[in-house]
mmCIF file of C-alpha atoms in Angstrom:
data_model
loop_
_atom_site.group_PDB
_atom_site.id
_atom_site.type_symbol
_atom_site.label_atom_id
_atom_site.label_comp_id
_atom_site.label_asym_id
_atom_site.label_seq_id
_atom_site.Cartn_x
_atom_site.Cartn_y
_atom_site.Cartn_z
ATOM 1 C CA UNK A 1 94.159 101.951 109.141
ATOM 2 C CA UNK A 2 92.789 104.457 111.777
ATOM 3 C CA UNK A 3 89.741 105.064 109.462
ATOM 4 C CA UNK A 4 89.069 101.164 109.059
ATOM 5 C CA UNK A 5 89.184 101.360 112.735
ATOM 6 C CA UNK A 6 86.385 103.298 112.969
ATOM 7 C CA UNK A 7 88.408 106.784 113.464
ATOM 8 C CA UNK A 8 86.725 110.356 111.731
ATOM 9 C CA UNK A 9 89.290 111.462 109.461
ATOM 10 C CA UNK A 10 89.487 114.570 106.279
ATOM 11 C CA UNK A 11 92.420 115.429 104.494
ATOM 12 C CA UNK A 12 92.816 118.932 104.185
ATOM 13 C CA UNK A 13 90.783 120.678 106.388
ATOM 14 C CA UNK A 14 92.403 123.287 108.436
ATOM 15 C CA UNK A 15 91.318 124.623 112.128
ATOM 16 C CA UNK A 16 89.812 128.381 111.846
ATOM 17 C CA UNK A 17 88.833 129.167 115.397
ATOM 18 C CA UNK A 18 87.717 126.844 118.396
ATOM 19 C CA UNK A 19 86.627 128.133 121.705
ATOM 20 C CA UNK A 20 86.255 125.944 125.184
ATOM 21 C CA UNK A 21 82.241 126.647 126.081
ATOM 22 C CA UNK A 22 81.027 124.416 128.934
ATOM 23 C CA UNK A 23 84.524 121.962 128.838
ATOM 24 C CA UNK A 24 83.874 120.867 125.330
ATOM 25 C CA UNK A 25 85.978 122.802 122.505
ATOM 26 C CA UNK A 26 83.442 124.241 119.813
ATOM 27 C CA UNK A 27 85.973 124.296 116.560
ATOM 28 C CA UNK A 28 85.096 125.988 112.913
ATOM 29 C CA UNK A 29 87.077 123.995 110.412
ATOM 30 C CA UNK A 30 87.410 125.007 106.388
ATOM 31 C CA UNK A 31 87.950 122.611 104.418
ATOM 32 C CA UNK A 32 90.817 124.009 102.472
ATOM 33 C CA UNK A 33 89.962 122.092 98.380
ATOM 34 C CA UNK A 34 85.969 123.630 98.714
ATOM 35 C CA UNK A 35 86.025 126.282 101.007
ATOM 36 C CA UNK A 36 83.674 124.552 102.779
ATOM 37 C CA UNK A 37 83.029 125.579 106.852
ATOM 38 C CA UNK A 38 81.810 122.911 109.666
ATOM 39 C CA UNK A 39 81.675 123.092 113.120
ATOM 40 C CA UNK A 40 83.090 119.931 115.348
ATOM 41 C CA UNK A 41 83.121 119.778 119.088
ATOM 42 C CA UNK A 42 85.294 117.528 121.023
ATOM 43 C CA UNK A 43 86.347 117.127 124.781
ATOM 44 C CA UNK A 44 89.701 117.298 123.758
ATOM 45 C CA UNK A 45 92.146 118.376 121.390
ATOM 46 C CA UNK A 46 95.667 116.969 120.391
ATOM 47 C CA UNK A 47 97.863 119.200 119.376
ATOM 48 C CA UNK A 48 100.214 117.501 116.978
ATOM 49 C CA UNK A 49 100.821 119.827 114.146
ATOM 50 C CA UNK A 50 104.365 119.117 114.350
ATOM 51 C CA UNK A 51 106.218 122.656 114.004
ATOM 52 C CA UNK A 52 102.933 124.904 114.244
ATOM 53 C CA UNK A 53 102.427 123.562 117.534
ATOM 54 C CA UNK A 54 103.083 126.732 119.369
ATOM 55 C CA UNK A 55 100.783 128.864 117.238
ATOM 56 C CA UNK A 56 97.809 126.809 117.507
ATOM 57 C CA UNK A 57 98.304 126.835 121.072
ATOM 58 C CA UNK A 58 98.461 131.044 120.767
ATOM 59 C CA UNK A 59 95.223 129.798 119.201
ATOM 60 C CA UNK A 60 93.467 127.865 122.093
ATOM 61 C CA UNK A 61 94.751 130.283 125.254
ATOM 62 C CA UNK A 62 97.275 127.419 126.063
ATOM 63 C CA UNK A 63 100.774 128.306 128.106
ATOM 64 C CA UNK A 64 103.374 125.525 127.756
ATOM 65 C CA UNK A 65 106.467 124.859 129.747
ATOM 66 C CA UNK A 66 108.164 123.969 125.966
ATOM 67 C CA UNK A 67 108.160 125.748 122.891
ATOM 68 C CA UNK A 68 109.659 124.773 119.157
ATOM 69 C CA UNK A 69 112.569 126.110 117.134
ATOM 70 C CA UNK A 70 113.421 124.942 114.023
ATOM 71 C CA UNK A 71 116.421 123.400 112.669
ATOM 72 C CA UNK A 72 116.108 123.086 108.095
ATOM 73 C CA UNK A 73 117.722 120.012 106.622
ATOM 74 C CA UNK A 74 117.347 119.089 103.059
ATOM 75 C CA UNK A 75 117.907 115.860 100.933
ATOM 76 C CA UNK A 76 119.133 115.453 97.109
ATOM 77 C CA UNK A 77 118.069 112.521 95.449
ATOM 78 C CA UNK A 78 120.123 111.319 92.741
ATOM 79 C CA UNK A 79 120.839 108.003 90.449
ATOM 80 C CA UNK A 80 122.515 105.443 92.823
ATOM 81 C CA UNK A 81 125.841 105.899 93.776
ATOM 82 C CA UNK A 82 126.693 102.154 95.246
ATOM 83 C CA UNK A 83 127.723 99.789 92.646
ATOM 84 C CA UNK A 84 127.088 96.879 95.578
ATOM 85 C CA UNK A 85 125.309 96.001 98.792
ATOM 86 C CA UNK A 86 122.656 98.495 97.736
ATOM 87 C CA UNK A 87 120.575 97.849 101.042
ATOM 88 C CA UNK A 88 123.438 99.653 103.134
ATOM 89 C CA UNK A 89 123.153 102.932 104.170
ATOM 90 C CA UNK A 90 126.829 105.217 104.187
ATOM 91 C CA UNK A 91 127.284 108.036 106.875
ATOM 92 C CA UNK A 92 130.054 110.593 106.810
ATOM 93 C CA UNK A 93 131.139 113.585 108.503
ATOM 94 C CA UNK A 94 131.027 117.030 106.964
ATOM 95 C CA UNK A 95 133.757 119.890 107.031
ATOM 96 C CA UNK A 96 131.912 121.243 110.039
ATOM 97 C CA UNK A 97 131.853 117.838 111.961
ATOM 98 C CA UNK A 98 128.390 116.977 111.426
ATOM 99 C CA UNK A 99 126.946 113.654 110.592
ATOM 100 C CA UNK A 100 125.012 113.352 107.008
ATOM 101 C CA UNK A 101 124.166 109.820 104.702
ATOM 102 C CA UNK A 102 123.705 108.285 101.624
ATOM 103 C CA UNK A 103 120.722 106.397 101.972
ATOM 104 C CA UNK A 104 119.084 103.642 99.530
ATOM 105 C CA UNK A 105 116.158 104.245 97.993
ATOM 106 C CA UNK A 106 115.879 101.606 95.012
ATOM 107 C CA UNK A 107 117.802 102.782 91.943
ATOM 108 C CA UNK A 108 118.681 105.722 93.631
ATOM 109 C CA UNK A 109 119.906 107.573 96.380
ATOM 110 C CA UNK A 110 119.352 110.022 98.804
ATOM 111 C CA UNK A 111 122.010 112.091 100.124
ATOM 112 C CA UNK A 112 121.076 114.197 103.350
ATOM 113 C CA UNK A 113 120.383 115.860 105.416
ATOM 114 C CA UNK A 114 121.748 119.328 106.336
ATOM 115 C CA UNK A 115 121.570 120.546 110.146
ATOM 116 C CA UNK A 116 120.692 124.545 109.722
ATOM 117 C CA UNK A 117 118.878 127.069 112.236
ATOM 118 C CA UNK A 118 116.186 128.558 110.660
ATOM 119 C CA UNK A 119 112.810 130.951 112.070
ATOM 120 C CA UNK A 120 110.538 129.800 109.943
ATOM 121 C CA UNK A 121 109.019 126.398 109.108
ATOM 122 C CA UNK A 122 108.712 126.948 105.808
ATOM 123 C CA UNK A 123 111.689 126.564 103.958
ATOM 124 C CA UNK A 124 113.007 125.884 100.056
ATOM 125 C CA UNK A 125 116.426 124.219 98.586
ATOM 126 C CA UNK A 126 118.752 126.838 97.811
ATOM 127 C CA UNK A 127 121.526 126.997 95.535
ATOM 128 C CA UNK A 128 123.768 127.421 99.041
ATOM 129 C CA UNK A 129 122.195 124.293 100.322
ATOM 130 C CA UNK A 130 122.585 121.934 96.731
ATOM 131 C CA UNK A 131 126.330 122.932 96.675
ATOM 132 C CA UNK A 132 126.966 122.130 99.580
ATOM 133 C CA UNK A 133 125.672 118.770 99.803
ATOM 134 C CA UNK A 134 127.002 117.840 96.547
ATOM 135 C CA UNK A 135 130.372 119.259 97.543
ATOM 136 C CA UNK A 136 130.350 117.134 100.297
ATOM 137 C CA UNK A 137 129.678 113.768 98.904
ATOM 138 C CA UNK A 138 132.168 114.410 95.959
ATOM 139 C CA UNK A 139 134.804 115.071 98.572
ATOM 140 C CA UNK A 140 134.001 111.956 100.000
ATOM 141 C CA UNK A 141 133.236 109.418 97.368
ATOM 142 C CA UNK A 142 135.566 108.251 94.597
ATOM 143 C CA UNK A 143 132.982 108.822 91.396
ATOM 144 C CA UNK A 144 133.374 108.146 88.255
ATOM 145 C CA UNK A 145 132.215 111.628 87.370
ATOM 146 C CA UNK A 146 131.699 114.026 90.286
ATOM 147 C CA UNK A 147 128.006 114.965 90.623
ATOM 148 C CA UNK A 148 126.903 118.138 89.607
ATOM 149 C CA UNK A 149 123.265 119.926 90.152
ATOM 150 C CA UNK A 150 122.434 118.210 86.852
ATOM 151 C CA UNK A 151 122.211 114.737 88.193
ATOM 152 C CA UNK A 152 119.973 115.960 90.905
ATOM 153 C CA UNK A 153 116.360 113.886 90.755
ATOM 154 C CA UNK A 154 114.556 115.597 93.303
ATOM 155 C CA UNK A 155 114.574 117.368 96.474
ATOM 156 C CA UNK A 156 113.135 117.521 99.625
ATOM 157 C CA UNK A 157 113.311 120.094 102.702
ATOM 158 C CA UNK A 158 111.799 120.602 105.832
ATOM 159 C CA UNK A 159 112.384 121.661 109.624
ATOM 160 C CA UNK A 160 112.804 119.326 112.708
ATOM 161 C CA UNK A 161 110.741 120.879 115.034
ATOM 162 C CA UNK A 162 113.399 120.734 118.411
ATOM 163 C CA UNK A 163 111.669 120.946 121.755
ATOM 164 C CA UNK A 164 113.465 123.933 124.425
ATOM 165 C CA UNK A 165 112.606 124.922 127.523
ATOM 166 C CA UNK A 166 110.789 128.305 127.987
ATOM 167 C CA UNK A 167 112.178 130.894 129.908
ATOM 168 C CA UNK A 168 111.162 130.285 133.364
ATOM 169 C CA UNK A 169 110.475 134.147 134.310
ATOM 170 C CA UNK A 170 109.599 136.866 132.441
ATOM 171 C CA UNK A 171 112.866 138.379 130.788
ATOM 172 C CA UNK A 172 114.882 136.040 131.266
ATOM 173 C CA UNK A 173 117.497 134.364 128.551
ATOM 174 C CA UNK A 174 116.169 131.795 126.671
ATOM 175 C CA UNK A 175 118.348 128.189 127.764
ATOM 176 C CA UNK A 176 119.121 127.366 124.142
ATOM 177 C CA UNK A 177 120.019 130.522 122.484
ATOM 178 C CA UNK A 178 123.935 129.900 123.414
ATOM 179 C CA UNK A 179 123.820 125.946 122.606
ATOM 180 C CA UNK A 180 125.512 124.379 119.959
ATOM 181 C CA UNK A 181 122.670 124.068 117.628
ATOM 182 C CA UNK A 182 122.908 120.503 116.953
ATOM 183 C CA UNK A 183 122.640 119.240 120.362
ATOM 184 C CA UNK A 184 119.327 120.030 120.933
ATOM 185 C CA UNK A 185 117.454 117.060 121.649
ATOM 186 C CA UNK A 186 115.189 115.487 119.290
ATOM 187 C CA UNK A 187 113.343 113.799 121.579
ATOM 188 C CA UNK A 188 109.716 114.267 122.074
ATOM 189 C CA UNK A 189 107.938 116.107 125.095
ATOM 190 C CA UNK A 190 104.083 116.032 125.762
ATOM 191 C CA UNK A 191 102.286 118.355 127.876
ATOM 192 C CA UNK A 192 98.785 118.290 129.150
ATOM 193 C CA UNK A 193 96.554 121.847 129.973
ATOM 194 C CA UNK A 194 93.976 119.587 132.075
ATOM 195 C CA UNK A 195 91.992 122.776 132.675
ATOM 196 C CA UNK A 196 91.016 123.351 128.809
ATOM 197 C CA UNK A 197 91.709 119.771 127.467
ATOM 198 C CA UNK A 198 94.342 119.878 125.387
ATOM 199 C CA UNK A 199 97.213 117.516 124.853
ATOM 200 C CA UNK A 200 100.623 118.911 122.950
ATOM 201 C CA UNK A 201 103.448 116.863 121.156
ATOM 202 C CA UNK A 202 106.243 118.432 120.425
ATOM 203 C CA UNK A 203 109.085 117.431 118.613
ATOM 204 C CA UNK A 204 109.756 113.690 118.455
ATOM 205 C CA UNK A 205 110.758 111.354 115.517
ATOM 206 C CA UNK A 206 108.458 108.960 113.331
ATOM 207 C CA UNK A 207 110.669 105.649 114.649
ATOM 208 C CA UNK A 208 109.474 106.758 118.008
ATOM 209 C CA UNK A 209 105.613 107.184 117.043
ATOM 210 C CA UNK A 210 104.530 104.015 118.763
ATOM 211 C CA UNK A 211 106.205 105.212 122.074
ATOM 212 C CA UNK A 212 104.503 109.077 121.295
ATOM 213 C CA UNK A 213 100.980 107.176 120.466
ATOM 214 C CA UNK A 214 100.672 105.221 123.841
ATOM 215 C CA UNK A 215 101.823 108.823 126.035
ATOM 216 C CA UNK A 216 98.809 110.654 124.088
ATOM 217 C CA UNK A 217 96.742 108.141 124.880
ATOM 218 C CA UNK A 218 97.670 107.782 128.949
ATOM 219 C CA UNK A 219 97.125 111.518 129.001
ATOM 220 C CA UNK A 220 93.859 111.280 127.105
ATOM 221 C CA UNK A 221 92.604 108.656 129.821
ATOM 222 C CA UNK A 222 94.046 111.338 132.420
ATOM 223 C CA UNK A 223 91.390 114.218 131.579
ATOM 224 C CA UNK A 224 88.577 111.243 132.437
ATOM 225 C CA UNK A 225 87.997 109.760 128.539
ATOM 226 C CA UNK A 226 87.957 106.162 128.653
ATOM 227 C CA UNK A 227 89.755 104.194 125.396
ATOM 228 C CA UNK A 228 88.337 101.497 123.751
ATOM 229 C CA UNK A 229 90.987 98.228 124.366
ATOM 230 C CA UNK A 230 90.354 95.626 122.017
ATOM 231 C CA UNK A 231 92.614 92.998 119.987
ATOM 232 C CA UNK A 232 92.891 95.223 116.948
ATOM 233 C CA UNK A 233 96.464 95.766 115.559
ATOM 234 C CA UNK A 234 96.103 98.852 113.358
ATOM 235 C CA UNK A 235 99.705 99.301 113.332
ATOM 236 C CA UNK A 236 102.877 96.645 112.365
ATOM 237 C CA UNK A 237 102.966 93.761 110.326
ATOM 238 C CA UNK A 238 100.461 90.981 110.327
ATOM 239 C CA UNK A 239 101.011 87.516 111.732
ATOM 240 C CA UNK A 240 103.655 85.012 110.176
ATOM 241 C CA UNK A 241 100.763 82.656 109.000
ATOM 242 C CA UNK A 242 98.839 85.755 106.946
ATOM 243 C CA UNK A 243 102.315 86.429 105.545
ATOM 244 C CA UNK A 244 102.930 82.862 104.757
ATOM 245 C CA UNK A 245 99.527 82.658 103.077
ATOM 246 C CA UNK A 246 100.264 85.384 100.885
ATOM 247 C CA UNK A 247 103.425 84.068 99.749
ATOM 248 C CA UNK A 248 102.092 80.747 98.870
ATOM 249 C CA UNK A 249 99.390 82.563 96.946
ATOM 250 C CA UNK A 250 101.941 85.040 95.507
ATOM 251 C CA UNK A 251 104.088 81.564 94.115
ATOM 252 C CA UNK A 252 100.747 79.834 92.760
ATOM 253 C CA UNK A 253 100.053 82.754 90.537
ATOM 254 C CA UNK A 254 103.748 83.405 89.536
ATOM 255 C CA UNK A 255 103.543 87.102 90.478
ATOM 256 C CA UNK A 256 107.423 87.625 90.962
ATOM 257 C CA UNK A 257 108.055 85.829 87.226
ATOM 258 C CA UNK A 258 106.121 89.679 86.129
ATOM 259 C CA UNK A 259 108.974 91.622 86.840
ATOM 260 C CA UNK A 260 112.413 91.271 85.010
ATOM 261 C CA UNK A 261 113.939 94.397 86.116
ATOM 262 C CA UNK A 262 117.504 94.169 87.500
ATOM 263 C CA UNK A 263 117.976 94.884 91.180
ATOM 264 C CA UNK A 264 114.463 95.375 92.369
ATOM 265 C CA UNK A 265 113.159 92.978 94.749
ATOM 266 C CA UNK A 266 110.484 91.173 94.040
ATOM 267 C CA UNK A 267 106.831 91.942 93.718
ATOM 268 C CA UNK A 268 105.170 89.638 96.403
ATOM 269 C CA UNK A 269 108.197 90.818 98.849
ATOM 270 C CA UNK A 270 107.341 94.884 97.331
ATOM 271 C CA UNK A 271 103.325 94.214 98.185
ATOM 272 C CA UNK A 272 103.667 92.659 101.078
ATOM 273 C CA UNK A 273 105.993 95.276 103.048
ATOM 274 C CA UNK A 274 104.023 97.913 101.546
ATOM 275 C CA UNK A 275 100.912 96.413 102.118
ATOM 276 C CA UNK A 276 100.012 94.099 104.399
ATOM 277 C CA UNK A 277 96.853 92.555 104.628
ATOM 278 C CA UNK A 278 95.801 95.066 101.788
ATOM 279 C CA UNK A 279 98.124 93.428 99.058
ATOM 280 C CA UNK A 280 95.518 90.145 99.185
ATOM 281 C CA UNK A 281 93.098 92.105 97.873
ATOM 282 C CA UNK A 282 95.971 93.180 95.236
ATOM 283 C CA UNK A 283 96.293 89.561 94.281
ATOM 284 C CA UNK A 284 93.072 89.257 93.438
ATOM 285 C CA UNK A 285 92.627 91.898 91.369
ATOM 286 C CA UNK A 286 96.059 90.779 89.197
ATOM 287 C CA UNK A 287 94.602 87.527 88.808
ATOM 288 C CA UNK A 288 91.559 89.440 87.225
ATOM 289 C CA UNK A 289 93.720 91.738 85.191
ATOM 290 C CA UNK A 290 97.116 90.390 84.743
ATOM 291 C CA UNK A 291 98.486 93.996 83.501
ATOM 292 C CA UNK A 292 97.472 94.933 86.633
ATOM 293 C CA UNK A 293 101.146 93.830 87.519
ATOM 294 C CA UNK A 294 102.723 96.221 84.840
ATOM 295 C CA UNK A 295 104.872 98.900 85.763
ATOM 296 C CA UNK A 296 103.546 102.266 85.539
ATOM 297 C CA UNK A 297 106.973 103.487 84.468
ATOM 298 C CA UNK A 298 109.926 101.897 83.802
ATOM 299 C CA UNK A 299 112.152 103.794 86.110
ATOM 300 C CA UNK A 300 109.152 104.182 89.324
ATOM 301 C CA UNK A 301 108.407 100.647 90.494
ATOM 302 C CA UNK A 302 105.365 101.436 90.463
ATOM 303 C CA UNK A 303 102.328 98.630 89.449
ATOM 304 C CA UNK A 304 99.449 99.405 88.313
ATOM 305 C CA UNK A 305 97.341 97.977 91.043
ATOM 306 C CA UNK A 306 99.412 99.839 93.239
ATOM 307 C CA UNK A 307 97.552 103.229 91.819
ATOM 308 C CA UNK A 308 94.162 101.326 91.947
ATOM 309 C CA UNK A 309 94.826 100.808 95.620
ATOM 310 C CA UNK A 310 96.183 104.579 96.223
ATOM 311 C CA UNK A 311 93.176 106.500 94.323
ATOM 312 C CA UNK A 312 90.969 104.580 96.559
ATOM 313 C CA UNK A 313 92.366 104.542 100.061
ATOM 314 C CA UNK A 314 94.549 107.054 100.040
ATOM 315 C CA UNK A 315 93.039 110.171 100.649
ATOM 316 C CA UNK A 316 94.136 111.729 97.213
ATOM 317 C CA UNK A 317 92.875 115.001 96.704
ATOM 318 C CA UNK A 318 95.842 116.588 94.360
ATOM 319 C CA UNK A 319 98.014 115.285 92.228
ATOM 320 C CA UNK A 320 101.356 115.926 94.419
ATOM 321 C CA UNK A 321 99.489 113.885 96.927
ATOM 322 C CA UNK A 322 100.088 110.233 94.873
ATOM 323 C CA UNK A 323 103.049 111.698 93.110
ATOM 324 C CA UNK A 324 105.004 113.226 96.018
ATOM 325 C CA UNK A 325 102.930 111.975 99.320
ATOM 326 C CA UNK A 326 101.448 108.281 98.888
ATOM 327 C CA UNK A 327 104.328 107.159 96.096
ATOM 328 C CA UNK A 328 107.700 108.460 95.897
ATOM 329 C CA UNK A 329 107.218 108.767 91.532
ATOM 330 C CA UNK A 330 107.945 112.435 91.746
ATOM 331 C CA UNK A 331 111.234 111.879 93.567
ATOM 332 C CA UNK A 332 112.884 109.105 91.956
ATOM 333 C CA UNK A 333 111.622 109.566 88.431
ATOM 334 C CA UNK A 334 112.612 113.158 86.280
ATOM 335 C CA UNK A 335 109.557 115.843 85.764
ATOM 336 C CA UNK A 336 110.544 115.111 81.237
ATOM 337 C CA UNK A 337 110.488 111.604 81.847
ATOM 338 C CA UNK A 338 107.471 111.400 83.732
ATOM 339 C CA UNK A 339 105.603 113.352 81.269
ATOM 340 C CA UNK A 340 106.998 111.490 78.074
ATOM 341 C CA UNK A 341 106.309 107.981 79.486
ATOM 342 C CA UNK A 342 103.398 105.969 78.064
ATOM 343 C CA UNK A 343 102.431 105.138 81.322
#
């Protein structure tokens, strides 16, 4: 959406060096598929790189007030537990008090996420962590068969990048180092070096980018860069009459009458959510190519017009990218059955 609203954007492309010469920031990039160098200068920089925040800022000669430390959680995907109201999420306590879910994800479920200090922000599922969680929910759940590490999908881990305070003098105690870890805020803080132009997120939560996207912007408009302010919604879903439209178009055609498959909802509700405005085009092309409405695999959810759409607006460069990235086929669908489907 920000590159149909006119925005620059590469997939990637990593930052190499970038120097402030006459208040504009001269930056070598590498593009990291080609090897490929450029050079791109800007009056600003946002620094949003999410847990490398504080080394890119080593980077640009920029002191902050915050800094990041990193807490690892990880998630197990397995077949779905719920045998009704699929939509609901569960949340339970662990045996050290701390909150963790079981959250829907079509035929399957997610169960997550741990809460674990860590100093780096790369991290990997141990054998530790999968025990654990799986210990947990069969404690907690009254299963058929208790789930073992064979019945586990997929995983994902990461860090929360949690904002802290700096030490205020030199040699002082860090503020956070006697905290109870999980009490650190997640909440985002922005800072602004108005002197070299840059603008820092740290921390903060995707349900709160809206809030995070209007703050970068006010500080943007602070260092003296007007913003465009037009009627364009790049963000949210469209108007009740485009949906309407679609779903009269949707009925015409018979779209949802494709798809037989129990407890899946159906496809002109699946477009639409995903879509937007972009699944009309997807109607069009079904009604040119009705297999253009088969499923990729039977276990994914996945239509073919749905790849179409991926390979080319997407920004896939790698395969993980439309298996792990832009669909979720590589976490709800196992690596044998993947490779022995027809699709």
């Amino acid at each position: 959406s920000a590159h149909e609203a006119g925005a620059a954007v590469a997939n990637y492309v990593e930052v190499v060096s970038a120097v402030r010469v006459d208040d504009v920031w001269v930056a070598q990039v590498r593009d990291t598929d080609t090897g490929a160098t450029f050079e791109v200068r800007a009056h600003t920089i946002v620094n949003a790189a999410g847990p490398f925040v504080d080394g890119l800022n080593d980077g640009f000669d920029v002191s902050t007030d915050h800094k990041i430390v990193f807490s690892k959680g990880i998630h197990l995907v397995v077949p779905r537990l719920t045998t009704t109201d699929h939509d609901r999420v569960l949340a339970f306590f662990d045996d050290t008090k701390r909150l963790f879910y079981v959250i829907p994800m079509g035929r399957r479920s997610v169960i997550g996420t741990t809460d674990t200090r860590v100093d780096e922000a790369y991290t990997v599922v141990t054998d530790e962590d999968r025990d654990f969680l799986l210990s947990q929910i069969n404690a907690r759940l009254q299963l058929d068969t208790p789930l073992t590490p064979a019945d586990v999908i997929a995983e994902r881990t990461g860090v929360r990048p949690l904002v802290v305070q700096r030490p205020r003098r030199s040699g002082d105690r860090e503020d956070w180092a006697d905290v109870e870890w999980t009490s650190l805020s997640r909440k985002h803080e922005i800072e602004t070096d108005h002197d070299r132009g840059v603008v820092t997120v740290f921390g903060g939560k995707l349900t709160d980018c809206l809030n995070v996207g209007a703050e970068v912007a006010h500080e943007i408009e602070s260092l003296g860069i007007g913003l465009e302010r037009d009627a364009h919604n790049w963000y949210g879903e469209p108007g009740r009459e485009s949906r309407d439209e679609f779903m009269r178009q949707a009925r015409l055609m018979h779209l949802d009458d494709r798809r037989t498959k129990p407890d899946t909802e159906p496809l002109s509700r699946r477009l639409w959510r995903r879509y937007g405005r972009r699944a009309f085009d997807m109607l069009e092309v079904i009604r040119d190519d009705p297999s253009m409405a088969d499923d990729v695999m039977d276990s994914a959810d996945y239509i073919r017009v749905e790849l179409h759409n991926a390979a080319e607006h997407e920004m896939i460069v790698r395969l993980d990218d439309f298996m792990r990235r832009r669909s979720k086929i590589d976490l709800v669908v196992h690596d044998d059955d993947v490779v022995s489907s027809p699709g």
